[in-house]
Short mmCIF file of C-alpha atoms in Angstrom, two decimals:
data_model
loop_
_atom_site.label_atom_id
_atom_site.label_comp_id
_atom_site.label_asym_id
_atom_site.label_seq_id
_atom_site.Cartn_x
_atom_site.Cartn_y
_atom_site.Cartn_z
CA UNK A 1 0.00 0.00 0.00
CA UNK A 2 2.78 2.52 1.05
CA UNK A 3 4.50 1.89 -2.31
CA UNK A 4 1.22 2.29 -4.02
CA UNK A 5 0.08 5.56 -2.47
CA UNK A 6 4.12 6.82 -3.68
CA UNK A 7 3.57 5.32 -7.05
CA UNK A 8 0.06 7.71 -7.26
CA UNK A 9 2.78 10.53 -7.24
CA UNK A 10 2.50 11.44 -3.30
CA UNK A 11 5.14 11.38 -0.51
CA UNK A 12 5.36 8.32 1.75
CA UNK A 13 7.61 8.92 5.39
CA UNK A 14 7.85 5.25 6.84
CA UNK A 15 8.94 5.10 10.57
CA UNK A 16 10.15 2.16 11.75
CA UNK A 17 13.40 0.00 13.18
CA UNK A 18 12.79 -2.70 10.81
CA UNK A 19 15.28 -2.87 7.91
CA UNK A 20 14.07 -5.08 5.69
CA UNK A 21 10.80 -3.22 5.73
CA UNK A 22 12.63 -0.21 4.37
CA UNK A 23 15.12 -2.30 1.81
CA UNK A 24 11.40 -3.27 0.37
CA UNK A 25 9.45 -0.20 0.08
CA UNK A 26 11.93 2.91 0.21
CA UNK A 27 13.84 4.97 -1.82
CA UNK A 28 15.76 6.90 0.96
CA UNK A 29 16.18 6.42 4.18
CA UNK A 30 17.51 8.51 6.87
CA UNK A 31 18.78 7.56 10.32
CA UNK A 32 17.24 9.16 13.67
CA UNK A 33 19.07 8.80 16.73
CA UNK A 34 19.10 10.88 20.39
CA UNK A 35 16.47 13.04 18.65
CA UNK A 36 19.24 13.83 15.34
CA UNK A 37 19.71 13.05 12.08
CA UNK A 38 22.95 11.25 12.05
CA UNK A 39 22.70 9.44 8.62
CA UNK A 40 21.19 9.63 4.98
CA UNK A 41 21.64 7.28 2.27
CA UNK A 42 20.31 6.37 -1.41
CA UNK A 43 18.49 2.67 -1.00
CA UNK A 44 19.94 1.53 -4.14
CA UNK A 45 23.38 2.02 -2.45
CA UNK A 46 22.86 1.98 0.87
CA UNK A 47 25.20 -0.09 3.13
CA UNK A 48 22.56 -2.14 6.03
CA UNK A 49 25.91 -2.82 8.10
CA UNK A 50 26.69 0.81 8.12
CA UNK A 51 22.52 1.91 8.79
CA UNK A 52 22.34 -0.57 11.50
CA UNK A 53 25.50 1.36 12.98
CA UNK A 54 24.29 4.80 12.76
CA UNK A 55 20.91 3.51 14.63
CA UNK A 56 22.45 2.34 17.53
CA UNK A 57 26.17 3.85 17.35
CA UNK A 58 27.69 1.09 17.82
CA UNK A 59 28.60 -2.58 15.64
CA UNK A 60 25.92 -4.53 16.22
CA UNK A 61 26.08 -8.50 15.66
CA UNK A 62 23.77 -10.92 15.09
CA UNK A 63 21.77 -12.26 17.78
CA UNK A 64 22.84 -16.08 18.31
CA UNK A 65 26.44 -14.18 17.95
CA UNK A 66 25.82 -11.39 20.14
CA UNK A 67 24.64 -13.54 22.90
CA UNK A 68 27.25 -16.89 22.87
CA UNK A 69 29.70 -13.52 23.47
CA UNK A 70 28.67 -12.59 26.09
CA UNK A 71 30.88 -11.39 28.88
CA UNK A 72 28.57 -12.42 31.84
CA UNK A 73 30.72 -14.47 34.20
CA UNK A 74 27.67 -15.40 36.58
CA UNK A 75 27.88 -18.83 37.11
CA UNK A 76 24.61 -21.11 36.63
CA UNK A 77 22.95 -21.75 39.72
CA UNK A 78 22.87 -25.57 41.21
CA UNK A 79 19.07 -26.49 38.91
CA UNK A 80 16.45 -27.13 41.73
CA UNK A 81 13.64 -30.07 42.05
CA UNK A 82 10.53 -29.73 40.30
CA UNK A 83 9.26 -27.55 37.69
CA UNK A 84 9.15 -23.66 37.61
CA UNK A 85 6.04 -23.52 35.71
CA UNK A 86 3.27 -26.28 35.18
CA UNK A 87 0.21 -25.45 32.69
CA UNK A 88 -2.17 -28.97 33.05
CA UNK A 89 -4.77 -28.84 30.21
CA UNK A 90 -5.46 -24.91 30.55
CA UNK A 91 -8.50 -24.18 28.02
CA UNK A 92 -10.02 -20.66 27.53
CA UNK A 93 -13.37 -20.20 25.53
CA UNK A 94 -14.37 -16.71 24.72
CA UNK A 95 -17.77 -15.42 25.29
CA UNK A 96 -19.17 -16.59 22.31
CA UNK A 97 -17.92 -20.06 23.14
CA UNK A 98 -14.87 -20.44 20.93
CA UNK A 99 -12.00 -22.02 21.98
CA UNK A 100 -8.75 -19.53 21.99
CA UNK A 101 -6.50 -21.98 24.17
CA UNK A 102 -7.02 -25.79 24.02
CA UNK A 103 -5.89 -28.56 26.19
CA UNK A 104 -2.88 -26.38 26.61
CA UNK A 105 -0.64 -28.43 28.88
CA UNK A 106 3.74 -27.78 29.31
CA UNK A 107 6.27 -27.77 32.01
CA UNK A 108 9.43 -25.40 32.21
CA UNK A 109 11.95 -26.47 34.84
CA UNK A 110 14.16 -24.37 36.97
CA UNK A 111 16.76 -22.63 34.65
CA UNK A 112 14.88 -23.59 31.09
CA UNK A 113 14.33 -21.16 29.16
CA UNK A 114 10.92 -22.34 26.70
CA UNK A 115 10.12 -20.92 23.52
CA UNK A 116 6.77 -20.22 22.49
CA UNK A 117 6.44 -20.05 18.69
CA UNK A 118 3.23 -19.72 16.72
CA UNK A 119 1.84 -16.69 14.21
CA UNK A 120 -0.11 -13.78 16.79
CA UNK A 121 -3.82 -14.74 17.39
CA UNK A 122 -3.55 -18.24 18.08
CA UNK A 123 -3.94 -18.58 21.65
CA UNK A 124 -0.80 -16.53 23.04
CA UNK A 125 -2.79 -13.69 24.16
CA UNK A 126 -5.22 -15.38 26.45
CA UNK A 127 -2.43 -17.38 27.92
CA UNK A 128 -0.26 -14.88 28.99
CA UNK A 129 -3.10 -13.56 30.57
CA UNK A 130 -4.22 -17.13 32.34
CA UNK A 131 -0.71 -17.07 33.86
CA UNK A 132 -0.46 -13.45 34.39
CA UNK A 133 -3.60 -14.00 36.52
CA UNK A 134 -5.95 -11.79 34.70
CA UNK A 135 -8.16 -14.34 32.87
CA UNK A 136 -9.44 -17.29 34.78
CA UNK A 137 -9.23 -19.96 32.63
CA UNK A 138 -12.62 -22.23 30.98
CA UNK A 139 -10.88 -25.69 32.30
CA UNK A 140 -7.13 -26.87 33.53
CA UNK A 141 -4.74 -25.82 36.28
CA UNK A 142 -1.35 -23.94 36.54
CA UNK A 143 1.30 -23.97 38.87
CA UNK A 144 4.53 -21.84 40.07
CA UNK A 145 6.54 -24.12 42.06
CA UNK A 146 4.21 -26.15 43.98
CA UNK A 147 1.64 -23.52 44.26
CA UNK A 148 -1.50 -23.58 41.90
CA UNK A 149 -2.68 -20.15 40.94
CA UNK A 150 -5.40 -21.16 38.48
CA UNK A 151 -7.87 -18.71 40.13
CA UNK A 152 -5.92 -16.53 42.49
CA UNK A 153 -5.20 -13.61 40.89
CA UNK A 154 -2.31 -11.12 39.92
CA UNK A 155 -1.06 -10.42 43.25
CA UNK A 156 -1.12 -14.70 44.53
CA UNK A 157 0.86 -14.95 41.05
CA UNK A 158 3.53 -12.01 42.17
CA UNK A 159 3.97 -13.88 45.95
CA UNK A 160 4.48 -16.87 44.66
CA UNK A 161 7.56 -15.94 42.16
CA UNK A 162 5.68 -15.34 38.88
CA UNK A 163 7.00 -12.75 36.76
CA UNK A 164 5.34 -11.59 34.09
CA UNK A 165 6.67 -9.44 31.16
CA UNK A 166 2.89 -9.41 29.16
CA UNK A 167 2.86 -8.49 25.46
CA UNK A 168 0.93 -4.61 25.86
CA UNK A 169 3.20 -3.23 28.33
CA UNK A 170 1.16 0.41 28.37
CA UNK A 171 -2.06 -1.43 29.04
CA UNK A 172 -1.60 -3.79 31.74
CA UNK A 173 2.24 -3.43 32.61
CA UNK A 174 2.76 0.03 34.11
CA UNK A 175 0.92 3.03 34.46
CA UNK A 176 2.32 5.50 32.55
CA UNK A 177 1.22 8.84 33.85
CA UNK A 178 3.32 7.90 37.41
CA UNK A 179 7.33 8.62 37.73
CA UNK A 180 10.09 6.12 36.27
CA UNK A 181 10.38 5.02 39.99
CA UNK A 182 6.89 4.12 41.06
CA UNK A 183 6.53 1.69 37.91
CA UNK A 184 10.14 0.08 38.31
CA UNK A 185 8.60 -0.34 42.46
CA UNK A 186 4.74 -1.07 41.54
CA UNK A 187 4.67 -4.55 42.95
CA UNK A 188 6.65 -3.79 45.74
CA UNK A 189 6.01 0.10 46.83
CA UNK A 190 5.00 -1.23 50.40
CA UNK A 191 9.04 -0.81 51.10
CA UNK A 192 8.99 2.68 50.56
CA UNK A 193 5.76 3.43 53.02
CA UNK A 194 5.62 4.52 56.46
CA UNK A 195 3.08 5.41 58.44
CA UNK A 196 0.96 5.29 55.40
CA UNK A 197 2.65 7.56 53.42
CA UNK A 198 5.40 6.79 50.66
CA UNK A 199 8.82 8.01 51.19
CA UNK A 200 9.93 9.16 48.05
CA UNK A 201 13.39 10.09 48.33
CA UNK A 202 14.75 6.54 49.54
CA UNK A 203 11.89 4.91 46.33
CA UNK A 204 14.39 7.25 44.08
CA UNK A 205 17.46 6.02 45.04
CA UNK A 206 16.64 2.31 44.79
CA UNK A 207 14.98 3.19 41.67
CA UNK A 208 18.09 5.12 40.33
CA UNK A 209 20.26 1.70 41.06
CA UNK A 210 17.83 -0.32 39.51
CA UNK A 211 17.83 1.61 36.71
CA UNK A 212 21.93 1.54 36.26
CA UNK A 213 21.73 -2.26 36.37
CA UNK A 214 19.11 -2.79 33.88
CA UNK A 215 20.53 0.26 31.41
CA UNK A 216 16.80 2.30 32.03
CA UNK A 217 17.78 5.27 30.56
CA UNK A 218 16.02 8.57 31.82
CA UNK A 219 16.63 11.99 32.75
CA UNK A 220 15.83 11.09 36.62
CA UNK A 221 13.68 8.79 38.21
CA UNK A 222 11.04 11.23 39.29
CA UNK A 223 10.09 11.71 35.24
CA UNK A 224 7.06 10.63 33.95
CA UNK A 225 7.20 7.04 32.29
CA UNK A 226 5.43 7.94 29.22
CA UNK A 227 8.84 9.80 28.52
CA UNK A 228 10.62 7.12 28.13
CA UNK A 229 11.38 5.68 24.86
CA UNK A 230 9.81 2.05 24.58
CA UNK A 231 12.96 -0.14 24.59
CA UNK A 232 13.51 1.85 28.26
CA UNK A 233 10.03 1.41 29.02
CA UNK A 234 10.40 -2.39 28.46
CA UNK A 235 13.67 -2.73 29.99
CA UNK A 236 12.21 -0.71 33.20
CA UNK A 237 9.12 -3.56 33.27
CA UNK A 238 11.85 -6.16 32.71
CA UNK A 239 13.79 -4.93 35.67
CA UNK A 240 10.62 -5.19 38.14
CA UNK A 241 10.04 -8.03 37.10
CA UNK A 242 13.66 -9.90 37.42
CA UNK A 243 14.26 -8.52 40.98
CA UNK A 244 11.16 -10.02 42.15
CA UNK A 245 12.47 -12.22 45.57
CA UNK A 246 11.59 -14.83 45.40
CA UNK A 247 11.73 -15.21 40.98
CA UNK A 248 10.57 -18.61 40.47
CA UNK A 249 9.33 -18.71 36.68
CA UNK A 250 9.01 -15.49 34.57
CA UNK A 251 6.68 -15.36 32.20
CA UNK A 252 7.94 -12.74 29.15
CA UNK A 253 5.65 -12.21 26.30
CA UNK A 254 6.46 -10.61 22.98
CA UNK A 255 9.33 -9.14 25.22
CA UNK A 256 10.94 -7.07 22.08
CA UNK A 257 7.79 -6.09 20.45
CA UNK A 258 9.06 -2.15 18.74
CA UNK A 259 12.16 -2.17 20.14
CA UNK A 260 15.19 -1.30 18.36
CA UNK A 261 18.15 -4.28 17.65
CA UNK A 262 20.44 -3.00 20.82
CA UNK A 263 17.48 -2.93 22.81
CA UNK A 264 16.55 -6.60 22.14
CA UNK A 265 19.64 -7.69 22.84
CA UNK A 266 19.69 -6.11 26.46
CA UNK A 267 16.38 -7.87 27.01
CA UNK A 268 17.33 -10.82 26.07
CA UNK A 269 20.90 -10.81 28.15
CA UNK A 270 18.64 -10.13 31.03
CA UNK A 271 16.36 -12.94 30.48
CA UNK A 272 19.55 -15.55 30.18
CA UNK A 273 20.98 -14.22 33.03
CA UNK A 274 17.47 -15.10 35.03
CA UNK A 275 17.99 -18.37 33.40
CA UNK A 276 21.17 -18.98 34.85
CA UNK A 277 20.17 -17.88 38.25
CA UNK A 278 17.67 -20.37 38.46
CA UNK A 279 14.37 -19.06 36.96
CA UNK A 280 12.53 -21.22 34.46
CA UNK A 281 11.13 -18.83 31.54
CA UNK A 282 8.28 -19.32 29.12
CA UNK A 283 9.58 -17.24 26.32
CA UNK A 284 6.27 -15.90 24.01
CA UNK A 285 7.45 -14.74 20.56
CA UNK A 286 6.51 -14.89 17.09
CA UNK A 287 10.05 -13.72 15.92
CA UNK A 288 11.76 -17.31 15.47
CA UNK A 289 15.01 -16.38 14.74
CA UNK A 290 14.85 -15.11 18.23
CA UNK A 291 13.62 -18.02 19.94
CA UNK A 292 16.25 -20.11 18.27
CA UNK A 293 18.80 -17.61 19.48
CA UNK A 294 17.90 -17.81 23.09
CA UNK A 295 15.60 -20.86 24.28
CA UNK A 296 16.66 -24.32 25.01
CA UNK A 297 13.53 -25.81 23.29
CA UNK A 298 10.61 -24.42 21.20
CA UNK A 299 7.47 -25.70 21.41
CA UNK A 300 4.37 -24.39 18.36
CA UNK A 301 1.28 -22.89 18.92
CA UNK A 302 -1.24 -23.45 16.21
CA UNK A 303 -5.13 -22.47 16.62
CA UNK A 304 -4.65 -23.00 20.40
CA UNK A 305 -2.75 -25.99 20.72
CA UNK A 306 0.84 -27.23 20.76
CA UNK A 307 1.63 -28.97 17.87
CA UNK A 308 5.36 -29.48 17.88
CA UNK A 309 8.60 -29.31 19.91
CA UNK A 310 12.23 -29.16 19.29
CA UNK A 311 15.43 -28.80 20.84
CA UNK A 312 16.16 -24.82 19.40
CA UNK A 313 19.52 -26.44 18.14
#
């Protein structure tokens, strides 16, 4: 359509951080970054090595790459008993009585990291909300660790270890009119309260150190969150999430949705790291190059059921 409406003899400005998008459709493309224009370039001759520089000012490698170099020298915690994460036949029906998840049944264990594969709109949305505690579900159970959460709620799913990274971060994930510091503390303001009343100078500074470790970058914590660019926005929700104590499973869907290649690999060093420390993650995605990149094993999603796994080698 976009090269239609330029072909009708009008102008066409496509934003986006998706390069082959703009090999496909554009003529020119120019490179935005920090609020400037730090690079132009004919599409017929344009270097992709070179764009993908000037977007993120830096080299930038392929994922699989990227990650197996990592300089992380946290050592992999001793794998506990059990599972992380048990879903036992979950089913969700819609109000019209269609059935959006079906018989949906896996187990993640303690330092796995599980890839969810499947096209969008077959079933992924209502389970991340089943396990985010937000949609009860038609039939089945779920468990974190050895405590079933089926119908208990957000905050039964937060004490018990669950993490959950859900795929619409400004609808259900933070609230964006409040600072940088009360979303990266939402599940856990209660530290910062006495006598009723929070105490916002010691919330900053924890935020501010939270925000160094996860690479949140902001002017200051007390700044709105809708300021923030998404990959910060995501990597702030990631951070909540990942310092949860106790982090038992962590559920993470569509974790790099808009976010630009150096953002997606911060989130996704973050979420091996959890792996390493222990937590078992249930990894939602429909980008598959991704999920090869970073799960142990990838299971299919197809009209609401799993219909495949493999080892992601």
């Amino acid at each position: 359509i976009c090269r239609r409406v330029a072909d009708s003899g009008r102008a066409v400005i496509l934003v986006t951080h998706k390069l082959a998008e703009i090999a496909k459709v554009a003529d020119s493309v120019a490179v935005l970054r920090t609020g400037r224009l730090v690079a132009k370039a004919d599409m017929k001759t344009a270097d992709m090595g070179a764009l993908v520089h000037a977007m993120v000012g830096r080299e930038v490698k392929p994922l699989d790459v990227a990650l197996g170099d990592s300089t992380d020298a946290e050592a992999k915690a001793p794998t506990r008993p059990g599972f992380a994460l048990v879903c036992d036949g979950l089913t969700v029906q819609d109000r019209h009585g269609a059935t959006r998840l079906d018989n949906f049944t896996l187990e993640v264990r303690p330092g796995e990291i599980v890839g969810l594969a499947g096209v969008e709109g077959n079933g992924q949305s209502e389970l991340g909300m089943v396990l985010a505690g937000l949609l009860a579900p038609t039939e089945g159970r779920y468990f974190i660790g050895d405590t079933e959460l089926t119908h208990a709620g957000a905050a039964a799913v937060t004490a018990a270890g669950g993490g959950i990274v859900p795929e619409d971060r400004h609808a259900v994930a933070c609230v964006t009119a409040m600072s940088v510091a009360e979303n990266m503390y939402l599940n856990k303001l209660d530290r910062f309260t006495r006598f009723g009343l929070l105490q916002r100078r010691a919330l900053n500074e924890a935020a501010e150190v939270q925000m160094k470790e996860f690479d949140v970058r902001a002017a200051g914590p007390e700044v709105a969150f809708s300021g923030l660019s998404g990959g910060n926005q995501q990597k702030a929700v990631l951070g909540r999430e990942l310092t949860l104590d106790p982090l038992v499973a962590l559920v993470a869907a569509q974790p790099t949705r808009g976010l630009d290649v150096s953002a997606v690999e911060a989130v996704y060093r973050q979420i091996r790291a959890a792996a390493r420390r222990g937590v078992g993650v249930l990894l939602i995605s429909s980008e598959l190059d991704a999920l090869i990149a970073v799960a142990d094993r990838i299971t299919v999603l197809y009209r609401g059921r799993l219909v495949g796994e493999r080892p992601a080698a």
